[in-house]
Coordinates of C-alpha atoms in Angstrom, one line a residue:
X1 CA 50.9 2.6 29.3
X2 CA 48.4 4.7 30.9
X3 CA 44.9 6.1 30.2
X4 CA 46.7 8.8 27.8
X5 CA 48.7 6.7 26.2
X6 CA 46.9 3.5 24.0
X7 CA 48.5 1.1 21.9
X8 CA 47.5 -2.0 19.8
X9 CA 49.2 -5.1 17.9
X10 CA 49.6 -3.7 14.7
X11 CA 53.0 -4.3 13.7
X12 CA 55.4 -1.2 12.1
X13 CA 51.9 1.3 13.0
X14 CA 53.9 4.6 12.1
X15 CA 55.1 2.7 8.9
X16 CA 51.2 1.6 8.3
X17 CA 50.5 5.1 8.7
X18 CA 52.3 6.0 5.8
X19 CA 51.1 3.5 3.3
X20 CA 48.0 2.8 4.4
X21 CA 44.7 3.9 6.4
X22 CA 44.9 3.8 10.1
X23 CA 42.5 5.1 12.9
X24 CA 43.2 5.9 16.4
X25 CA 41.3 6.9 19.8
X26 CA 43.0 10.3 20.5
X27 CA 43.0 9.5 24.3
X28 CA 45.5 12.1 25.0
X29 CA 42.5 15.3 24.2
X30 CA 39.9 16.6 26.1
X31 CA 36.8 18.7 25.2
X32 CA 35.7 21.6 27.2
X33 CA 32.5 22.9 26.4
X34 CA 31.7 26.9 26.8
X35 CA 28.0 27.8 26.9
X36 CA 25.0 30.4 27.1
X37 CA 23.9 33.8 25.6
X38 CA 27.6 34.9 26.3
X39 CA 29.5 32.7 25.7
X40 CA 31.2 34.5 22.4
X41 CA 31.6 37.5 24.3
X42 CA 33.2 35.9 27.2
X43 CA 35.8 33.9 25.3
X44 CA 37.0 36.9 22.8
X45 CA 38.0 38.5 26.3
X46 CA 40.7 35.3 27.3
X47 CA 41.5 33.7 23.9
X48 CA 44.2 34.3 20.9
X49 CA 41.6 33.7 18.8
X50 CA 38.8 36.4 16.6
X51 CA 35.8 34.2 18.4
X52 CA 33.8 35.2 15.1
X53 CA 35.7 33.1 13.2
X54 CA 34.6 30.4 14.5
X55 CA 31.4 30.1 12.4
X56 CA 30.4 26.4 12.0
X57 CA 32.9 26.2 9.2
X58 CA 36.0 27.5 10.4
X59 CA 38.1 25.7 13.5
X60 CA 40.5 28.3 14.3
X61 CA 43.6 27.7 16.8
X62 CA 43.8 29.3 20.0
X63 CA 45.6 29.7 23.1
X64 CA 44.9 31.1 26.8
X65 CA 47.6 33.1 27.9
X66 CA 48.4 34.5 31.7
X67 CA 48.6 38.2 32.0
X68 CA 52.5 38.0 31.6
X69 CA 51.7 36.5 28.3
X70 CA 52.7 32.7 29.1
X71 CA 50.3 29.8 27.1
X72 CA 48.3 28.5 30.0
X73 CA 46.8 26.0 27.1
X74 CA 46.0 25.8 23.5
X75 CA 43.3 24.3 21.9
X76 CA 41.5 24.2 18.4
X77 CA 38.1 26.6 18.8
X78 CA 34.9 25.4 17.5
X79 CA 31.3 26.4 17.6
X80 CA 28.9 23.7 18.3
X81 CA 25.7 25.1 18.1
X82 CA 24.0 28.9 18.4
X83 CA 25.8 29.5 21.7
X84 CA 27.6 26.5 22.2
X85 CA 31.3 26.6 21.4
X86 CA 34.1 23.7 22.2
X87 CA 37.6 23.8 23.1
X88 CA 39.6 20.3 21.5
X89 CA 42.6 20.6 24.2
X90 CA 45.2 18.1 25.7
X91 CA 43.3 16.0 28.0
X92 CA 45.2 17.3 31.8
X93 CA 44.8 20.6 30.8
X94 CA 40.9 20.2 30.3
X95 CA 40.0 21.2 34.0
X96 CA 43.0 23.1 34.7
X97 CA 41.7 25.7 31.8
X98 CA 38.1 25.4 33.2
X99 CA 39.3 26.5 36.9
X100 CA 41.0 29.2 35.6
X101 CA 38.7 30.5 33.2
X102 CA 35.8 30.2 35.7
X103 CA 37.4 33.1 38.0
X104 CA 35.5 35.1 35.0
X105 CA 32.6 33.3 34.0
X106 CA 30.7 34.3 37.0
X107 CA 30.7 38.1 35.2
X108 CA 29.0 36.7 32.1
X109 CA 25.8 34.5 31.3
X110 CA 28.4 31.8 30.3
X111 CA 29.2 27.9 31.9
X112 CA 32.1 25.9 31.4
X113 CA 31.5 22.0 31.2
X114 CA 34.3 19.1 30.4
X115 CA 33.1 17.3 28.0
X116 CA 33.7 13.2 29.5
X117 CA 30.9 12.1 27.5
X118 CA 32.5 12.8 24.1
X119 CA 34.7 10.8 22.1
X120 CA 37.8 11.8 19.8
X121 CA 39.4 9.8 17.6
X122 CA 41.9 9.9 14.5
X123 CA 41.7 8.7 10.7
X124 CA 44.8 8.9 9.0
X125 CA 45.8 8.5 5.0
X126 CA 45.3 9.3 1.9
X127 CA 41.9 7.5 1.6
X128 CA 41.1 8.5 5.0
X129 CA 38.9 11.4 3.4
X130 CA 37.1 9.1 0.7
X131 CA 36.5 6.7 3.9
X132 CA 34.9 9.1 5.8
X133 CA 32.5 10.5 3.0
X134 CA 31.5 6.6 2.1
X135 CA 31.3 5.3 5.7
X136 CA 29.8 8.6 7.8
X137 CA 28.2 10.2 5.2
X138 CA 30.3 13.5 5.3
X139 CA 32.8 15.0 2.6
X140 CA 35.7 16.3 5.0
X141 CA 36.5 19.8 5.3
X142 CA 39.8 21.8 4.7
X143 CA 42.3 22.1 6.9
X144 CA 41.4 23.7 10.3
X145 CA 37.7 23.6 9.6
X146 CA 35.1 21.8 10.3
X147 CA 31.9 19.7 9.3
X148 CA 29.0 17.7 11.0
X149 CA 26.6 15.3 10.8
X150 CA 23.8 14.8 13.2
X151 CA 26.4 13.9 16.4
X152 CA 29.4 13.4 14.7
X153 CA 32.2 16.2 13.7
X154 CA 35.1 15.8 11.6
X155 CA 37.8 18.4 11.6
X156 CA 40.9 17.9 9.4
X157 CA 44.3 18.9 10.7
X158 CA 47.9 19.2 8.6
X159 CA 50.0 16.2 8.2
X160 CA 52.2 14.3 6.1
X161 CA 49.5 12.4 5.4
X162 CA 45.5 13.6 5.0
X163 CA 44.5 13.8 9.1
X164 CA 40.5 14.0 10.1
X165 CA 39.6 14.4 13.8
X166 CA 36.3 12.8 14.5
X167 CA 34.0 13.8 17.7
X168 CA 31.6 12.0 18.5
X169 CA 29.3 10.6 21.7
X170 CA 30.9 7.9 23.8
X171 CA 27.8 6.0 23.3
X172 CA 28.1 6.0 19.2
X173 CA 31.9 4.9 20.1
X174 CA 31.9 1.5 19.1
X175 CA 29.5 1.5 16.1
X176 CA 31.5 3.6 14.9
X177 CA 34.7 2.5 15.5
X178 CA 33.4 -1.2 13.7
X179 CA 32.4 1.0 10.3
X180 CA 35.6 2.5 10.3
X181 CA 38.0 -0.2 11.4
X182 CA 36.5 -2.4 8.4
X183 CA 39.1 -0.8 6.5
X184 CA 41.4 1.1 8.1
X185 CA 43.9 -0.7 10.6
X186 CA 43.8 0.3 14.4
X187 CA 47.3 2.4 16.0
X188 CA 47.7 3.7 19.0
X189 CA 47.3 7.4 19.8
X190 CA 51.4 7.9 19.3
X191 CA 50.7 7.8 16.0
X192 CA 48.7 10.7 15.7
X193 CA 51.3 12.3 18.3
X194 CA 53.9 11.2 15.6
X195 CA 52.4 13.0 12.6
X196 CA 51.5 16.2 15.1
X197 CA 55.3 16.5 15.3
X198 CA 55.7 16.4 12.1
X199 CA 53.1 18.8 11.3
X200 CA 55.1 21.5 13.6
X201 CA 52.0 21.1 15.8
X202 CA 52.3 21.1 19.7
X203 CA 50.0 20.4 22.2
X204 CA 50.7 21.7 25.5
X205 CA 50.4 19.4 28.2
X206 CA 50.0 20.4 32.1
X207 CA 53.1 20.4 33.2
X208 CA 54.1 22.5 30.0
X209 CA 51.5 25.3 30.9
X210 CA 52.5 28.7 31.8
X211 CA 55.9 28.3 30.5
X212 CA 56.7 29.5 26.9
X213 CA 54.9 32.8 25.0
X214 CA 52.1 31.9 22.0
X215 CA 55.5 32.6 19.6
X216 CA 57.6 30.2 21.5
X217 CA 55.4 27.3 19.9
X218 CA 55.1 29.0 16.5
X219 CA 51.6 29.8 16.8
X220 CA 51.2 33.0 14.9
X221 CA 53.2 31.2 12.0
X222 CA 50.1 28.4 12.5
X223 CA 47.4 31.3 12.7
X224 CA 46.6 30.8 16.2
X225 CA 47.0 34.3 17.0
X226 CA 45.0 37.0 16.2
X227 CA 46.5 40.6 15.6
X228 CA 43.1 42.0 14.5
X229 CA 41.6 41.7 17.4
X230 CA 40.9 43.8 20.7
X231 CA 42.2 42.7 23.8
X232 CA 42.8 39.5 26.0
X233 CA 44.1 38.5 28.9
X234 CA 48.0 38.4 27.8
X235 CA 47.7 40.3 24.8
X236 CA 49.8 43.0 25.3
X237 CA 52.7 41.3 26.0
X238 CA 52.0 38.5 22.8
X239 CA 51.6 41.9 20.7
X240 CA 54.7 43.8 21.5
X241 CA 56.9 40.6 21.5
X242 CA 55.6 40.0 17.8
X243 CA 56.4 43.5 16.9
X244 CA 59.6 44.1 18.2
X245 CA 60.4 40.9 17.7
X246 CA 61.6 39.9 21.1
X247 CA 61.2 36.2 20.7
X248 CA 64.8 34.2 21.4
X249 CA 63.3 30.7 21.5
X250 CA 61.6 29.4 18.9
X251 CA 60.0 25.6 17.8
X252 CA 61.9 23.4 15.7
X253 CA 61.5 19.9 14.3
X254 CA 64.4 17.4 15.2
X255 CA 65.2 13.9 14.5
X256 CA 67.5 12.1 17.7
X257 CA 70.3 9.5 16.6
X258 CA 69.1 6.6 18.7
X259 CA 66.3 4.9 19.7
X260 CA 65.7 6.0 22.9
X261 CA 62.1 8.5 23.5
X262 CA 63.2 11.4 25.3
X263 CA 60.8 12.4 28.1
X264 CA 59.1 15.8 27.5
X265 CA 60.8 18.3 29.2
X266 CA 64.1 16.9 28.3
X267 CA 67.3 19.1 28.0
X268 CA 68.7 20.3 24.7
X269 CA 72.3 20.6 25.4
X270 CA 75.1 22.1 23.1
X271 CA 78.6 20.1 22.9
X272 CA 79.9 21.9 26.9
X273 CA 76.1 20.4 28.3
X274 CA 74.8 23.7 28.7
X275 CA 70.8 23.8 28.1
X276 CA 69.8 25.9 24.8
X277 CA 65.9 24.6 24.9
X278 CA 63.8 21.6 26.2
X279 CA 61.8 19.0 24.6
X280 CA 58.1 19.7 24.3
X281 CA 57.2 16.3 22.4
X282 CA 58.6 13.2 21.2
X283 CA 57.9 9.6 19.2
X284 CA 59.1 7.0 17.8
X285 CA 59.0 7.6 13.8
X286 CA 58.7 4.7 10.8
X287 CA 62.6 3.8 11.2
X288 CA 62.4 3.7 15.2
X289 CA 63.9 7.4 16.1
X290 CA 62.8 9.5 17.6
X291 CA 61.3 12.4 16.2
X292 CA 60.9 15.3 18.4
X293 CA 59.8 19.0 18.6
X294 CA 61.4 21.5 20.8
X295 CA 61.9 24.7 22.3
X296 CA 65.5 25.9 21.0
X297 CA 67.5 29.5 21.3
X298 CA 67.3 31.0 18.2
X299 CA 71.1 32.0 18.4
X300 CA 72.8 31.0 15.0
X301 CA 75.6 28.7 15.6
X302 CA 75.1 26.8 18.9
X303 CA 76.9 24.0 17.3
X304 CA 76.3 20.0 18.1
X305 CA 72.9 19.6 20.0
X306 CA 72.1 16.3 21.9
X307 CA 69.5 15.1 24.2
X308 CA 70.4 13.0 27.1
X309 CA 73.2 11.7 24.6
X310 CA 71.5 11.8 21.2
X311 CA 72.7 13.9 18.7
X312 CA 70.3 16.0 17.3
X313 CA 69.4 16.7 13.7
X314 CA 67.1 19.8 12.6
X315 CA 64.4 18.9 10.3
X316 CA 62.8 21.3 8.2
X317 CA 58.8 22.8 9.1
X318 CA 56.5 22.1 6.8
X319 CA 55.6 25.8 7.1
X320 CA 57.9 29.4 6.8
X321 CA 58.3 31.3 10.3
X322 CA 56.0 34.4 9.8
X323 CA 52.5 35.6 10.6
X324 CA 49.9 33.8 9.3
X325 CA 46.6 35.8 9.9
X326 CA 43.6 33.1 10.6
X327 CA 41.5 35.9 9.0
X328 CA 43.1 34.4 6.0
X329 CA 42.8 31.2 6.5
X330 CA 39.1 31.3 7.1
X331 CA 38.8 32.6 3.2
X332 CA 40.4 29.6 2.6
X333 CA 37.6 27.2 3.3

């Protein structure tokens, strides 16, 4: 176990998640704060995302990209305030993202600021909604937006089962972790990692960065991408993959036979041991296997897959592989 990693005694946690309510502290993400007069202006220049979107209401998805295109990080985009916007990223990719983007802040009225001081944490199930509105106050939003109340902001995210992110001061931490924990059951942070996977949703992590295009993680099939939009650093080569379609690896959702986690990064190896893709995530799911998400060739036929000696088994995304505009999904609020 380490500081990104927490755990508790609550026995069968992913199957608790399933049938009942369960919270989590999402230890593994980071906030990154971007602020001042331009701060809007600066991030449309580096982000995936339309910055406009983001209106108080709507959380879009984003991702940084190097100029060859490559997903330095990705991160849910927020506004916090009239020139306040935050960045909900994996944890060791907070400063790395903050050092690169403040080569160009210096051009703009605009200062980046890891957020330490704030809190995340996870409420999964189906009465996790109703808990949140009679415990915080709040009716939850829909998916990828957002709602507050005084400190506290709730976001919901996709699932098997209904997900809110909750953001709140470190100081309100415990308080509210006592109101909530009343009635819903304490897991560790895999949990939420777990039901990420299954969601088709991955979080680069540091030593993932720079390494796959936006499509490679099935971004513009989540709506992290903007098309609409003018330029960013990247863009051109994001665009003219998605329009000539030059994408030949591609996310997909696997189940392992065995009980053995795979460690990101692992190989995905056809029947001779030659590597086809690489695992980006992985956890333990309610019948202890692994459940895992990875970067595959999109070649038909590669025939038996296994990692480090577990076969693998495609599952199915809970979403179809084409462009989903977040234009759209901000009408959708």
């Amino acid at each position: 176990m380490d500081d990104e990693h927490l755990d508790f005694p609550t026995p069968e946690p992913a199957r608790r998640a399933l049938d009942a309510t369960v919270i989590a502290p999402l230890a593994h993400l980071g906030v990154l704060e971007i602020q001042g007069s331009d701060a809007a202006r600066f991030l449309q220049g580096q982000t995936s995302a339309q910055v406009d979107l983001a209106d108080g209401d709507f959380a879009p998805l984003t991702c940084f990209c190097s100029v060859k295109g490559r997903v330095l990080a990705n991160a849910q985009l927020l506004r916090r305030g009239e020139q306040t916007y935050w960045l909900i990223l994996s944890r060791d990719l907070v400063t790395p993202l903050a050092e690169h983007l403040g080569k160009f802040a210096p051009f703009y009225q605009a200062s980046l600021t890891p957020r330490d001081d704030i809190a995340l944490l996870g409420l999964i199930g189906q009465e996790a909604p109703a808990l949140a509105e009679a415990r915080l106050d709040m009716v939850p939003p829909a998916i990828w937006h957002q709602v507050a109340h005084e400190e506290t902001l709730v976001l919901r995210h996709p699932g098997p089962r209904p997900r809110l992110l909750l953001a709140l001061p470190e100081a309100a931490l415990a308080d509210t972790w006592r109101t909530l924990g009343a009635q819903a059951q304490p897991v560790g942070n895999a949990i939420w990692r777990l039901h990420d996977i299954q969601a088709g949703l991955a979080w680069l992590g540091a030593e993932q960065a720079d390494a796959y295009l936006p499509q490679m993680i099935n971004w513009e099939a989540l709506g992290g991408i903007s098309f609409k939009k003018g330029c960013y650093t990247g863009q051109e080569v994001v665009a003219r993959a998605h329009f000539r379609g030059q994408v030949k690896k591609r996310l997909v959702r696997a189940q392992l036979e065995g009980d053995r986690l795979p460690a990101p990064g692992s190989a995905v190896e056809d029947a001779a041991g030659k590597s086809l893709g690489d695992v980006l995530s992985a956890e333990l799911d309610a019948y202890g296997q692994p459940e895992v998400l990875a970067v595959l060739s999109t070649k038909e036929d590669l025939g038996p897959l296994s990692v480090a000696g577990q076969p693998l088994k495609r599952l199915k995304l809970p979403y179809p592989i084409e462009r989903l505009d977040p234009e759209a999904l901000a009408d959708k609020g």
